Coordinates of C-alpha atoms and ligand atoms in Angstrom, one line a residue:
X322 CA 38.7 -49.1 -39.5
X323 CA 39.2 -45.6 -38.7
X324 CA 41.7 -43.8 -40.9
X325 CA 43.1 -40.4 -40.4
X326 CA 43.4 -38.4 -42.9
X327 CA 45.6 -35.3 -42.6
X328 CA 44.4 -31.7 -44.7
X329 CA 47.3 -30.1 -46.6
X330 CA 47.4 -26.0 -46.4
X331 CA 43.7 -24.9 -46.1
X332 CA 42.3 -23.4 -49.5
X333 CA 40.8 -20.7 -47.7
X334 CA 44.0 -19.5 -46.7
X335 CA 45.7 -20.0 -50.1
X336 CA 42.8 -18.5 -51.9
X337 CA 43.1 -15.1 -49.3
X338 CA 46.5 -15.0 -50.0
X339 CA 46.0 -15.4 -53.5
X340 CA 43.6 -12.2 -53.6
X341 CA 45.0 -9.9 -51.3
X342 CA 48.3 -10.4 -52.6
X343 CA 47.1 -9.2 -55.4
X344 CA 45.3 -6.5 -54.3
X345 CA 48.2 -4.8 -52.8
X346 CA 50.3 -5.3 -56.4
X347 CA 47.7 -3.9 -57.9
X348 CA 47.2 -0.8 -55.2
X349 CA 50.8 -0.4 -55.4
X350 CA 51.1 0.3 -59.4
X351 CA 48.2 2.2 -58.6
X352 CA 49.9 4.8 -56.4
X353 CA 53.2 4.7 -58.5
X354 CA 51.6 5.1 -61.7
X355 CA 49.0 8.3 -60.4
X356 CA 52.4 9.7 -58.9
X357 CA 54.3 9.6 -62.0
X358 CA 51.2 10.4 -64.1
X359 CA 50.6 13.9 -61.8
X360 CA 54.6 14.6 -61.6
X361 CA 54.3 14.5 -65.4
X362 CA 51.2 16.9 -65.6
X363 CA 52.8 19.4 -63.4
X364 CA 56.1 19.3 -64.7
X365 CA 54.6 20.1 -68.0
X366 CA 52.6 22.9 -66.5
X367 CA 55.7 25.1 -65.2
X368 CA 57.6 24.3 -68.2
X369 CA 54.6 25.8 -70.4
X370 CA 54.6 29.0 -68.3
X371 CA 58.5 29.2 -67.9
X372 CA 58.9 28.8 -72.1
X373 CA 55.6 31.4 -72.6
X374 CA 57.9 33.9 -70.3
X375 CA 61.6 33.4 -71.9
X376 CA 59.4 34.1 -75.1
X377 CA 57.8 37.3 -74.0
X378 CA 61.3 38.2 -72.7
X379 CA 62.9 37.0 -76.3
X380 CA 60.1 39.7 -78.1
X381 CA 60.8 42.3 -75.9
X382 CA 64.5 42.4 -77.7
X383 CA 64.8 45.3 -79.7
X384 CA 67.9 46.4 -81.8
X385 CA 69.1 50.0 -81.2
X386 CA 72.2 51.4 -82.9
X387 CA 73.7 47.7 -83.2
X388 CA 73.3 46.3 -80.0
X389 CA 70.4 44.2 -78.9
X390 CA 68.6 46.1 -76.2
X391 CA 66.1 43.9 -73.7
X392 CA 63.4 46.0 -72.1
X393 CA 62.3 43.1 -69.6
X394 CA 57.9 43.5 -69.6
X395 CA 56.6 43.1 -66.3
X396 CA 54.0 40.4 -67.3
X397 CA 57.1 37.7 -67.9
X398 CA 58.2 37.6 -64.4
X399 CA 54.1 37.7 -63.0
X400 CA 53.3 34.5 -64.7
X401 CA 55.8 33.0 -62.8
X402 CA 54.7 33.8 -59.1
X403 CA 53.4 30.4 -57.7
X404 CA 52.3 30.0 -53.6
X405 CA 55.9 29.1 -52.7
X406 CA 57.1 32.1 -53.7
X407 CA 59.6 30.3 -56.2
X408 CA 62.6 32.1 -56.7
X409 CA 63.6 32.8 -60.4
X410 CA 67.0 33.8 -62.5
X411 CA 67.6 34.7 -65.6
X412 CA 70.9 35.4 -67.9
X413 CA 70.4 37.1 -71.3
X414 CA 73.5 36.6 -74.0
X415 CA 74.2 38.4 -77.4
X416 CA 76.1 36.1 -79.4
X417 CA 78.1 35.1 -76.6
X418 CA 78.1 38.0 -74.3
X419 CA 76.6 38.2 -71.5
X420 CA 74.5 41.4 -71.6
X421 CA 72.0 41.0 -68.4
X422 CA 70.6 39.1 -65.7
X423 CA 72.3 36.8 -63.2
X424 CA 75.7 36.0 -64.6
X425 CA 76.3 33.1 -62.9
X426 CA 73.1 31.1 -64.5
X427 CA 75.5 28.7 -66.0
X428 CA 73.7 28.6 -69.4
X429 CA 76.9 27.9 -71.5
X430 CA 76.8 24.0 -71.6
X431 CA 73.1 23.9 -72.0
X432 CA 72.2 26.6 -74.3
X433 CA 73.7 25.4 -77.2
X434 CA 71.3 26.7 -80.4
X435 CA 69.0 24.8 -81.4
X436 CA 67.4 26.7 -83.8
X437 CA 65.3 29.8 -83.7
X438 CA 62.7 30.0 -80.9
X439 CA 63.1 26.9 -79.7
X440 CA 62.7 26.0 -76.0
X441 CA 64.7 23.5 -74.3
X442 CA 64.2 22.5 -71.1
X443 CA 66.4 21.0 -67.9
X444 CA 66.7 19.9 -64.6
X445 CA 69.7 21.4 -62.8
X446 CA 70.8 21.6 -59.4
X447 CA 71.9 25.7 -58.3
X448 CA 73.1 26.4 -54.8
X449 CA 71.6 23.1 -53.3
X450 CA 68.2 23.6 -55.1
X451 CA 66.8 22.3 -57.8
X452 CA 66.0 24.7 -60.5
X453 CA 64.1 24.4 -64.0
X454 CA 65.7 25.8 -66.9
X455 CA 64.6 26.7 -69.9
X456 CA 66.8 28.4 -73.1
X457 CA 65.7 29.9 -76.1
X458 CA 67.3 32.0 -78.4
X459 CA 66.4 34.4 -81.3
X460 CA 67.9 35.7 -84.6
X461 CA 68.0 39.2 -84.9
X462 CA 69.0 41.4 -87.8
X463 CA 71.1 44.4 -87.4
X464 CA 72.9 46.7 -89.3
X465 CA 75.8 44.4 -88.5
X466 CA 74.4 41.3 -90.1
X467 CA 72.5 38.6 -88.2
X468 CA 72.6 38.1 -84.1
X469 CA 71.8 35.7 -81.4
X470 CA 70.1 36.8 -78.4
X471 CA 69.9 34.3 -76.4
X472 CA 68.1 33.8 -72.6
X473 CA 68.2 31.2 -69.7
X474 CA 65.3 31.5 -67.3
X475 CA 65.5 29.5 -63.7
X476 CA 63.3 28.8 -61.7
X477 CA 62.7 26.7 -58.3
X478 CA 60.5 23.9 -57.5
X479 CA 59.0 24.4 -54.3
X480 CA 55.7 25.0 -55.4
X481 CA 56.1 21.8 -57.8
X482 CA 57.6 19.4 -55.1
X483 CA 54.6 20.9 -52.5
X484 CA 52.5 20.1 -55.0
X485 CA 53.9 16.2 -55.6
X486 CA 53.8 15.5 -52.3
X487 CA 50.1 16.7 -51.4
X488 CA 49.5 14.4 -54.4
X489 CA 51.4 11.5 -53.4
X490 CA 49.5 11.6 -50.0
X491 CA 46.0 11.4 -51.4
X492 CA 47.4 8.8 -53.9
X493 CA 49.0 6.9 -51.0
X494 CA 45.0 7.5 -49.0
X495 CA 43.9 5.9 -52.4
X496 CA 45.5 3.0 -52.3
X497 CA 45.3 2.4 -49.1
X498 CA 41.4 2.4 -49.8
X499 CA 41.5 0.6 -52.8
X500 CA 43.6 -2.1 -51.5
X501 CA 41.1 -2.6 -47.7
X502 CA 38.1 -2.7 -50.5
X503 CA 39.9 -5.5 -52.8
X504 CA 40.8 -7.5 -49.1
X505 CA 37.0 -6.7 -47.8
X506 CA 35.6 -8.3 -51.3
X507 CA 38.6 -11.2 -51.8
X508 CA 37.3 -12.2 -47.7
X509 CA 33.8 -12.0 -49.3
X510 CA 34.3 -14.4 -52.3
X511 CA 36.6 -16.5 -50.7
X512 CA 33.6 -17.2 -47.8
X513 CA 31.0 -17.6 -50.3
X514 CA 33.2 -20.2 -52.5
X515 CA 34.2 -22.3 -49.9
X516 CA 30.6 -21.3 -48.3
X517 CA 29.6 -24.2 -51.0
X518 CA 32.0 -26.8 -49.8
X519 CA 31.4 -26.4 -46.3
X520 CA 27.2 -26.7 -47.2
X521 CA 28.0 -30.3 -49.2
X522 CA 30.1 -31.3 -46.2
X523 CA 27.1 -30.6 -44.0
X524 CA 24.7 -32.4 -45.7
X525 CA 27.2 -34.9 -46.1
X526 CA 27.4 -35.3 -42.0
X527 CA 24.2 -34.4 -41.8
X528 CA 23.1 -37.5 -42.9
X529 CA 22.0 -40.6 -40.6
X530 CA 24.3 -43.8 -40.9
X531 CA 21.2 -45.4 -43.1
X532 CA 21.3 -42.9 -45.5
X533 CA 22.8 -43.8 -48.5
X534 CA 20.4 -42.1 -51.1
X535 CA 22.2 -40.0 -53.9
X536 CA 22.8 -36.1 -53.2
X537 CA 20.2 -34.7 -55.6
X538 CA 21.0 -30.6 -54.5
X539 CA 22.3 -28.6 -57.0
X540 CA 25.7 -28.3 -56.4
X541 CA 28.9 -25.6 -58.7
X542 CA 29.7 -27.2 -61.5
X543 CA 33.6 -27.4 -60.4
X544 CA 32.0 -30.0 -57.7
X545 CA 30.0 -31.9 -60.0
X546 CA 32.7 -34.7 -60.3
X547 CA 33.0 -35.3 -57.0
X548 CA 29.5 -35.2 -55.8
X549 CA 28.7 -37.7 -58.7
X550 CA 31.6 -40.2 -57.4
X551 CA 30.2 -39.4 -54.0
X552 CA 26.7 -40.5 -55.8
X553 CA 27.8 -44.1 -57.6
X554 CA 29.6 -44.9 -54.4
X555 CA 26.6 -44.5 -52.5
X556 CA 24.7 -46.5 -55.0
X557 CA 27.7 -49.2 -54.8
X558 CA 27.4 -49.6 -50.9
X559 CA 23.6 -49.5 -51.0
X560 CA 23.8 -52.5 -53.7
X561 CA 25.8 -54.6 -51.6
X562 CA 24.1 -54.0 -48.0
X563 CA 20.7 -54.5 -49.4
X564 CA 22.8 -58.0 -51.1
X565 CA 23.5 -58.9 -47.8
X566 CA 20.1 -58.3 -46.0
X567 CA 18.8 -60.5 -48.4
X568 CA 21.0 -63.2 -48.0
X569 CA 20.3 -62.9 -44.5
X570 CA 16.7 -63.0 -44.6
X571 CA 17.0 -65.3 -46.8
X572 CA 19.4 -67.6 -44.7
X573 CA 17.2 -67.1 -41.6
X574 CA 14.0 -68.2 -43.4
X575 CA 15.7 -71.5 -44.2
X576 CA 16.8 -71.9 -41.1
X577 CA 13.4 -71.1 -39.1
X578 CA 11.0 -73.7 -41.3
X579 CA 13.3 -76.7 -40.2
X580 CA 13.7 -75.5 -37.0
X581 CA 9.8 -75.8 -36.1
X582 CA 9.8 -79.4 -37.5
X583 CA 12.1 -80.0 -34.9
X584 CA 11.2 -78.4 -32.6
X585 CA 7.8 -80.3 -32.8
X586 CA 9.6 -83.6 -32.8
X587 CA 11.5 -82.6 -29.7
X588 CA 7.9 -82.1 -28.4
X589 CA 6.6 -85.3 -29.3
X590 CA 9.6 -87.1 -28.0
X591 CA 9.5 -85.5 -24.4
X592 CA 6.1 -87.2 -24.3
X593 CA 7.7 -91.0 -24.8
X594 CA 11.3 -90.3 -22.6
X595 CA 10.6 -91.5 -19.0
X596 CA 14.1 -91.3 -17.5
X597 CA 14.9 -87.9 -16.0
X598 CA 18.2 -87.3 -17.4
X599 CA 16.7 -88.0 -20.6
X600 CA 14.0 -85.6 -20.0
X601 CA 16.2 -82.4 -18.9
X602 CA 18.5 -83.1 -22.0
X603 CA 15.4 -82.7 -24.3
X604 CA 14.0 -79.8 -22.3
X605 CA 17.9 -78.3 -23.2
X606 CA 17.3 -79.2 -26.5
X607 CA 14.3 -77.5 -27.2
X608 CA 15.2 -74.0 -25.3
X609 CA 18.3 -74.3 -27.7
X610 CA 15.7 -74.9 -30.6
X611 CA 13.4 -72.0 -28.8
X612 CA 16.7 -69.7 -28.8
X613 CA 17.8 -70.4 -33.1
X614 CA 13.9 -69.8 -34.1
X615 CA 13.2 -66.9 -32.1
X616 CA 16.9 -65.1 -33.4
X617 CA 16.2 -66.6 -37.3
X618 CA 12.7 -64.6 -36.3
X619 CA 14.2 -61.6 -35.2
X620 CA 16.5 -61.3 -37.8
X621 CA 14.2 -61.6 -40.9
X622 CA 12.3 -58.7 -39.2
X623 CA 15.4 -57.2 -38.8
X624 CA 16.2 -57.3 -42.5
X625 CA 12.5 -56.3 -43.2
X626 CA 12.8 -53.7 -41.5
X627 CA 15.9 -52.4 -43.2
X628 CA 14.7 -52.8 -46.1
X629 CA 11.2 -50.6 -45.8
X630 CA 12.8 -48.3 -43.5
X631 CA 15.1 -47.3 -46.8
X632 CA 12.3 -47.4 -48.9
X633 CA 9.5 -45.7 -46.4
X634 CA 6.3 -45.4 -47.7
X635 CA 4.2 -43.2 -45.3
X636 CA 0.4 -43.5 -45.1
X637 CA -2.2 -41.8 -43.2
X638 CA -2.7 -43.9 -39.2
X639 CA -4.5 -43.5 -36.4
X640 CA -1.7 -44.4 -34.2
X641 CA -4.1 -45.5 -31.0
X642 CA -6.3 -47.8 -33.2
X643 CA -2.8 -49.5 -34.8
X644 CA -1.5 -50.0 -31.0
X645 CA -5.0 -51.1 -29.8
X646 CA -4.8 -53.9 -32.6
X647 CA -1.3 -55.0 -31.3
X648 CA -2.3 -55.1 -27.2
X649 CA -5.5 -57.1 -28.2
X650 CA -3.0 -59.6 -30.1
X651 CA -0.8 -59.6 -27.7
X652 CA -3.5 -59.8 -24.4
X653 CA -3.7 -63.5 -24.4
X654 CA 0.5 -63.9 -23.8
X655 CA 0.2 -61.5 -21.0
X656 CA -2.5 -63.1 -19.4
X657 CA -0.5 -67.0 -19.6
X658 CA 2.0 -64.9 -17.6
X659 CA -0.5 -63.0 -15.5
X660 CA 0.4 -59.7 -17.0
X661 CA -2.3 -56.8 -17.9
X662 CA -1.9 -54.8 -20.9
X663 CA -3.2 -50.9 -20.3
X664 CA -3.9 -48.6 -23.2
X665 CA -4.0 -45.2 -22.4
X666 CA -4.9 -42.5 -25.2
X667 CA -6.7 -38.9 -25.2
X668 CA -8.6 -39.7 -28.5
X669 CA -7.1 -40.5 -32.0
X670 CA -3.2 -39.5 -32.8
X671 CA -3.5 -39.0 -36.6
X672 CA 0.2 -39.9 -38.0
X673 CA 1.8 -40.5 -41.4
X674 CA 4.2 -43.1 -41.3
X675 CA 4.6 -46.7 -41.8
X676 CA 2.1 -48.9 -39.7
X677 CA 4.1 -52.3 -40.0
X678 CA 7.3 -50.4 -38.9
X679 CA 5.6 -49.0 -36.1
X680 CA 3.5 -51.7 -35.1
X681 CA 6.9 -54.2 -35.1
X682 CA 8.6 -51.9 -33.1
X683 CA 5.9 -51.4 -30.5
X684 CA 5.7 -55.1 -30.2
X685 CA 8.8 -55.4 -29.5
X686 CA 8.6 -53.0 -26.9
X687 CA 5.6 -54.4 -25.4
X688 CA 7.6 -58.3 -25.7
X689 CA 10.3 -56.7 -23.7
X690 CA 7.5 -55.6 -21.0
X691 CA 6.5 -58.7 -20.8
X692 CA 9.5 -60.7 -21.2
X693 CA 11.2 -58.7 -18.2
X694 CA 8.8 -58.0 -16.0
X695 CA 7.4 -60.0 -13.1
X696 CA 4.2 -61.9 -13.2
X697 CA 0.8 -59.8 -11.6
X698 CA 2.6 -56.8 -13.4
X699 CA 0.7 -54.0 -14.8
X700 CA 2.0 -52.6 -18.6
X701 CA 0.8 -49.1 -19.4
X702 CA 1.1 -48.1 -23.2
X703 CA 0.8 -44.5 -23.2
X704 CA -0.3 -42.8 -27.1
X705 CA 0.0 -39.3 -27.3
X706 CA 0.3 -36.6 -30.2
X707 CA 1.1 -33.6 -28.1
X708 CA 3.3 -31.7 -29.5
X709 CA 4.5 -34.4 -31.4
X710 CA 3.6 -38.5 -31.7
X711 CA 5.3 -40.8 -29.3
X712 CA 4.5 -44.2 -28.0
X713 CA 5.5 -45.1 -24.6
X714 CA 5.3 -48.7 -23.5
X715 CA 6.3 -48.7 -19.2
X716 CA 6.2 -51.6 -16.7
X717 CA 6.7 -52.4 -13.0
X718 CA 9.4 -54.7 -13.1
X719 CA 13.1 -54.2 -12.0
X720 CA 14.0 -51.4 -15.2
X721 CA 17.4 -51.6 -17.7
X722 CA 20.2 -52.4 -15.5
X723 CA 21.7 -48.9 -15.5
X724 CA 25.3 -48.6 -16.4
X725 CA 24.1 -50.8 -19.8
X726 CA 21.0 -48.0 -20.7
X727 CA 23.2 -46.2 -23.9
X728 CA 24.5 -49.7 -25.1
X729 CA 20.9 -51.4 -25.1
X730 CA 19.4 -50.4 -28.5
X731 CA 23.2 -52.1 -30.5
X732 CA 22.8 -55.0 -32.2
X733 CA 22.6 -58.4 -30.1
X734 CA 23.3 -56.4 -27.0
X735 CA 21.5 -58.2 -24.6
X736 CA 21.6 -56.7 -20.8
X737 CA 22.9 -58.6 -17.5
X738 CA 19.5 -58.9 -16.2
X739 CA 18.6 -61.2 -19.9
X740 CA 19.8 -64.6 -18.5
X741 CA 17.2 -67.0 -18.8
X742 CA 15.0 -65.3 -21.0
X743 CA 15.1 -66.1 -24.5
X744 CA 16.1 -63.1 -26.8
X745 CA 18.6 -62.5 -29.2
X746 CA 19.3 -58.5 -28.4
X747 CA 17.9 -57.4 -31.5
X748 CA 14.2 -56.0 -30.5
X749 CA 15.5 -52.5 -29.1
X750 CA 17.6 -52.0 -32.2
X751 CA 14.6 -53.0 -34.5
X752 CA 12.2 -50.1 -32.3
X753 CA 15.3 -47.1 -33.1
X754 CA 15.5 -48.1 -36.2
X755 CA 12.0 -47.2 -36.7
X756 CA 12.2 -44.3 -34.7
X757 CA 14.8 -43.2 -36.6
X758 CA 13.3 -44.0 -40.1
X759 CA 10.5 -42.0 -39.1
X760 CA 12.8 -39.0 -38.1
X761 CA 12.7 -39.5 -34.4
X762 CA 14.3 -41.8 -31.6
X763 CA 14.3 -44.3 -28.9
X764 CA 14.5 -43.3 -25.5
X765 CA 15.5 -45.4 -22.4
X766 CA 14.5 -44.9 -18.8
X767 CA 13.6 -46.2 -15.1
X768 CA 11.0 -44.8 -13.5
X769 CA 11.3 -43.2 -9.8
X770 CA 8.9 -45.6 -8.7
X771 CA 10.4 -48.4 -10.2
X772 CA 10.0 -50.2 -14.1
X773 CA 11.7 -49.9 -17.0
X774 CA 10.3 -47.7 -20.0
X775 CA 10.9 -47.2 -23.5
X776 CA 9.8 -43.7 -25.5
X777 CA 9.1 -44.2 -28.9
X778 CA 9.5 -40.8 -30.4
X779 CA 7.9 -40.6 -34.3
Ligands
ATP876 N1 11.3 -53.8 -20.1 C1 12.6 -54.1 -19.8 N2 13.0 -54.2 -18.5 C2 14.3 -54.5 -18.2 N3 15.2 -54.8 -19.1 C3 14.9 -54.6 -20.4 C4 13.6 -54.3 -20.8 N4 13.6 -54.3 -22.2 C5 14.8 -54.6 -22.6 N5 15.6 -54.8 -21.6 C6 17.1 -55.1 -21.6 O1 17.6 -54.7 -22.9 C7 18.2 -55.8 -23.6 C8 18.0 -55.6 -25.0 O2 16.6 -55.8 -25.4 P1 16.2 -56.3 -26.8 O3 14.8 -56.3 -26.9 O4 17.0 -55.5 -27.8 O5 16.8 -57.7 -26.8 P2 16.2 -59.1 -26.2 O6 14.9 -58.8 -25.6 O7 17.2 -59.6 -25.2 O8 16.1 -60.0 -27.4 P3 15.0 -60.0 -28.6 O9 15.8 -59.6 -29.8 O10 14.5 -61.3 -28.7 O11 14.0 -58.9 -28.2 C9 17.5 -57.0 -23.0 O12 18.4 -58.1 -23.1 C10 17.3 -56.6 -21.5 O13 18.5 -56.8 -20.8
MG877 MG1 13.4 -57.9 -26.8

């Protein structure tokens, strides 16, 4: 059953998102809060040299026969140059008279006293400018009684506003930084975080379809959960195959010890039956009988060979003594058909594995070489450990029917060219089973000159 499952919005995306979203907030305040933070500074700054000038000015006030008399030093008006050339006014009062400076400063609504010496300080907009003011007044005694003098100085903000925007620039150059370093790092964390999923997903895929061992690679702890439900469902399905591969052996070895006894009856029986109907039925019979024992056979190797495959215990071989054992087991079945088993090996092939894997799966290879091949056949079986070990059993007989090559090595698959041979299309998925247990594989061909081989690849 194949079910498809659809993937709502990627994390990777959302998680980007997430960060770099948050990045430019963050660079944003950033630039505000350095622009404000600077205006601040140099607002402060002109207002500290505009109130230390109105104050010279204020203690350059002298009082001479009554009237307050402002001798304006030359230093007051020099602190105040800036690169712009700002333009400045000032308006000096007595009282409420306007005794000097640039009458139409309007200081009246802002200059209201505020007690002696003090500065206050405004933002006003003169002629289509903006100007800073500041005011500050001082008591004076006279012959008359007490007096106010009192001064507005103006001055423009070029310099200032140059200034804010030069500052605005490399705060804006700042957070454009700041922000492409946060995105650079949120790509890097997000790649590295979902770096772990994809590696679990690999080694999930990675895996071949026998493989149900538990995941034993540390994995982030966020993960844990699901790699250990991952785990006990593994251990579940594993459980329940292995239940049913031994219920199958099992089945099959009940079957096969009955099966011989009847098959030996069957036997004894052809020897009494004269008629030849009679004769052919029990011939029938016993290829039926031939047909159930050899697939109850095959299929308790099959499940043995499940079963040690998931459990593989290696051991040290000599992989051309372990096949010369098999072809001199096999010799006298070749010869009944007139068949000659050729071993051809360049000395020892040293090989860890398992040798009744690999000897059950060369037999069957060799059974298929014989089974399929015509009689006064020659079968090579070719062991080699260069580069790496590999059986390879080849006869001269008509090959794998072609178009059926990929689906040979399935379960039960039996090929076109099977029919009256007795088989029950399980020895080629038996050999890649091994082939695979041992971290290699099964390989089909036909030879140019004709003859089928097989390529058992440890
Ligand atoms: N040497 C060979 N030459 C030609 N065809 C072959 C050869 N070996 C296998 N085949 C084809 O591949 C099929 C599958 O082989 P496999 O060994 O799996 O099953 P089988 O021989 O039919 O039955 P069994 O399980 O008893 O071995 C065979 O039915 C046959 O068609
Ligand atoms: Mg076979």
């Amino acid at each position: 059953m194949k079910v498809d499952l659809h993937g709502s919005r990627s994390l990777r995306n959302r998680l980007m998102l997430a960060l770099i979203g948050g990045a430019a907030t963050l660079a944003l305040l950033l630039f505000f809060a350095i622009r404000n933070y600077a205006a601040q500074i140099a607002q402060h700054t002109q207002d500290t040299i505009l109130g230390a000038s109105a104050t010279s000015i204020l203690d350059a006030a002298v009082v001479w026969n009554g009237a307050v008399e402002v001798d304006i030093p030359y230093a007051s008006f020099s602190m105040l140059t800036t690169p712009m050339d700002d333009r400045v006014f000032y308006a000096i009062y007595q009282n409420d008279t306007f005794l000097s400076g640039y009458p139409e400063l309007a200081i009246a609504p802002i200059a209201a006293p505020i007690g002696d010496r003090d500065n206050r300080f405004q933002t006003i907009r003169h002629q289509g400018q903006d100007m800073r003011v500041v005011t500050a007044s001082r008591t004076m005694i006279g012959q008359d009684g007490r007096m106010q003098v009192r001064i507005a100085l103006a001055q423009t903000q070029d310099a200032l506003s140059g200034t804010l925007a030069q500052i605005s620039r490399n705060a804006a150059i700042f957070g454009t930084g700041f922000f492409a370093l946060a995105a650079l790092l949120s790509f890097w964390a997000t790649s590295t975080t979902i770096g772990q999923l994809k590696r679990l997903t690999h080694s999930v895929t990675r895996r071949g379809p026998q493989d149900l061992s538990p995941f034993k690679k540390p994995v982030p702890l966020e993960m844990l959960p699901l790699v250990r439900s991952l785990n006990s469902l593994m251990a579940r399905l594993d459980h329940s195959l292995s239940q049913s591969e031994d219920f199958i052996a099992e089945a099959a070895h009940r079957v096969r010890t009955p099966l011989a006894t009847v098959r030996s009856y069957a036997e004894a029986t052809l020897q009494r039956v004269d008629k030849k109907e009679n004769r052919d039925a029990m011939r029938a019979m016993m290829r039926a009988i031939d047909e159930s024992s050899r697939a109850a056979g095959q299929l308790l190797d099959h499940a043995m060979i499940t079963f040690r495959a998931d459990h593989l215990e290696r051991q040290d071989i000599d992989l051309v003594g372990l096949v010369d054992e098999l072809v001199l087991r096999l010799t006298p079945i070749a010869e009944m058909k007139d068949l000659t088993l050729q071993l051809k090996s360049e000395g020892a092939v040293h090989y860890s594995g398992d040798p009744i894997l690999i000897q059950n799966a060369v037999r069957n290879l060799i059974d298929n070489a014989l089974k399929y091949s015509p009689a006064d056949g020659v079968v090579t079986i070719h062991v080699s450990g260069d580069p790496r070990p590999k059986i390879s059993v080849c006869d001269n007989g008509k090959g794998f029917p072609k178009d059926e090559v990929g689906a040979l090595p399935t379960r039960f698959k039996r090929g076109s060219n099977s029919e009256g041979t007795i088989g029950s299309g399980l020895g080629l998925t038996i050999a890649m089973d091994v082939a695979t247990a041992h971290g290699g594989n099964l390989q089909l061909s036909n030879q140019e000159k004709g003859g089928a081989c097989a390529l058992l690849l440890l």
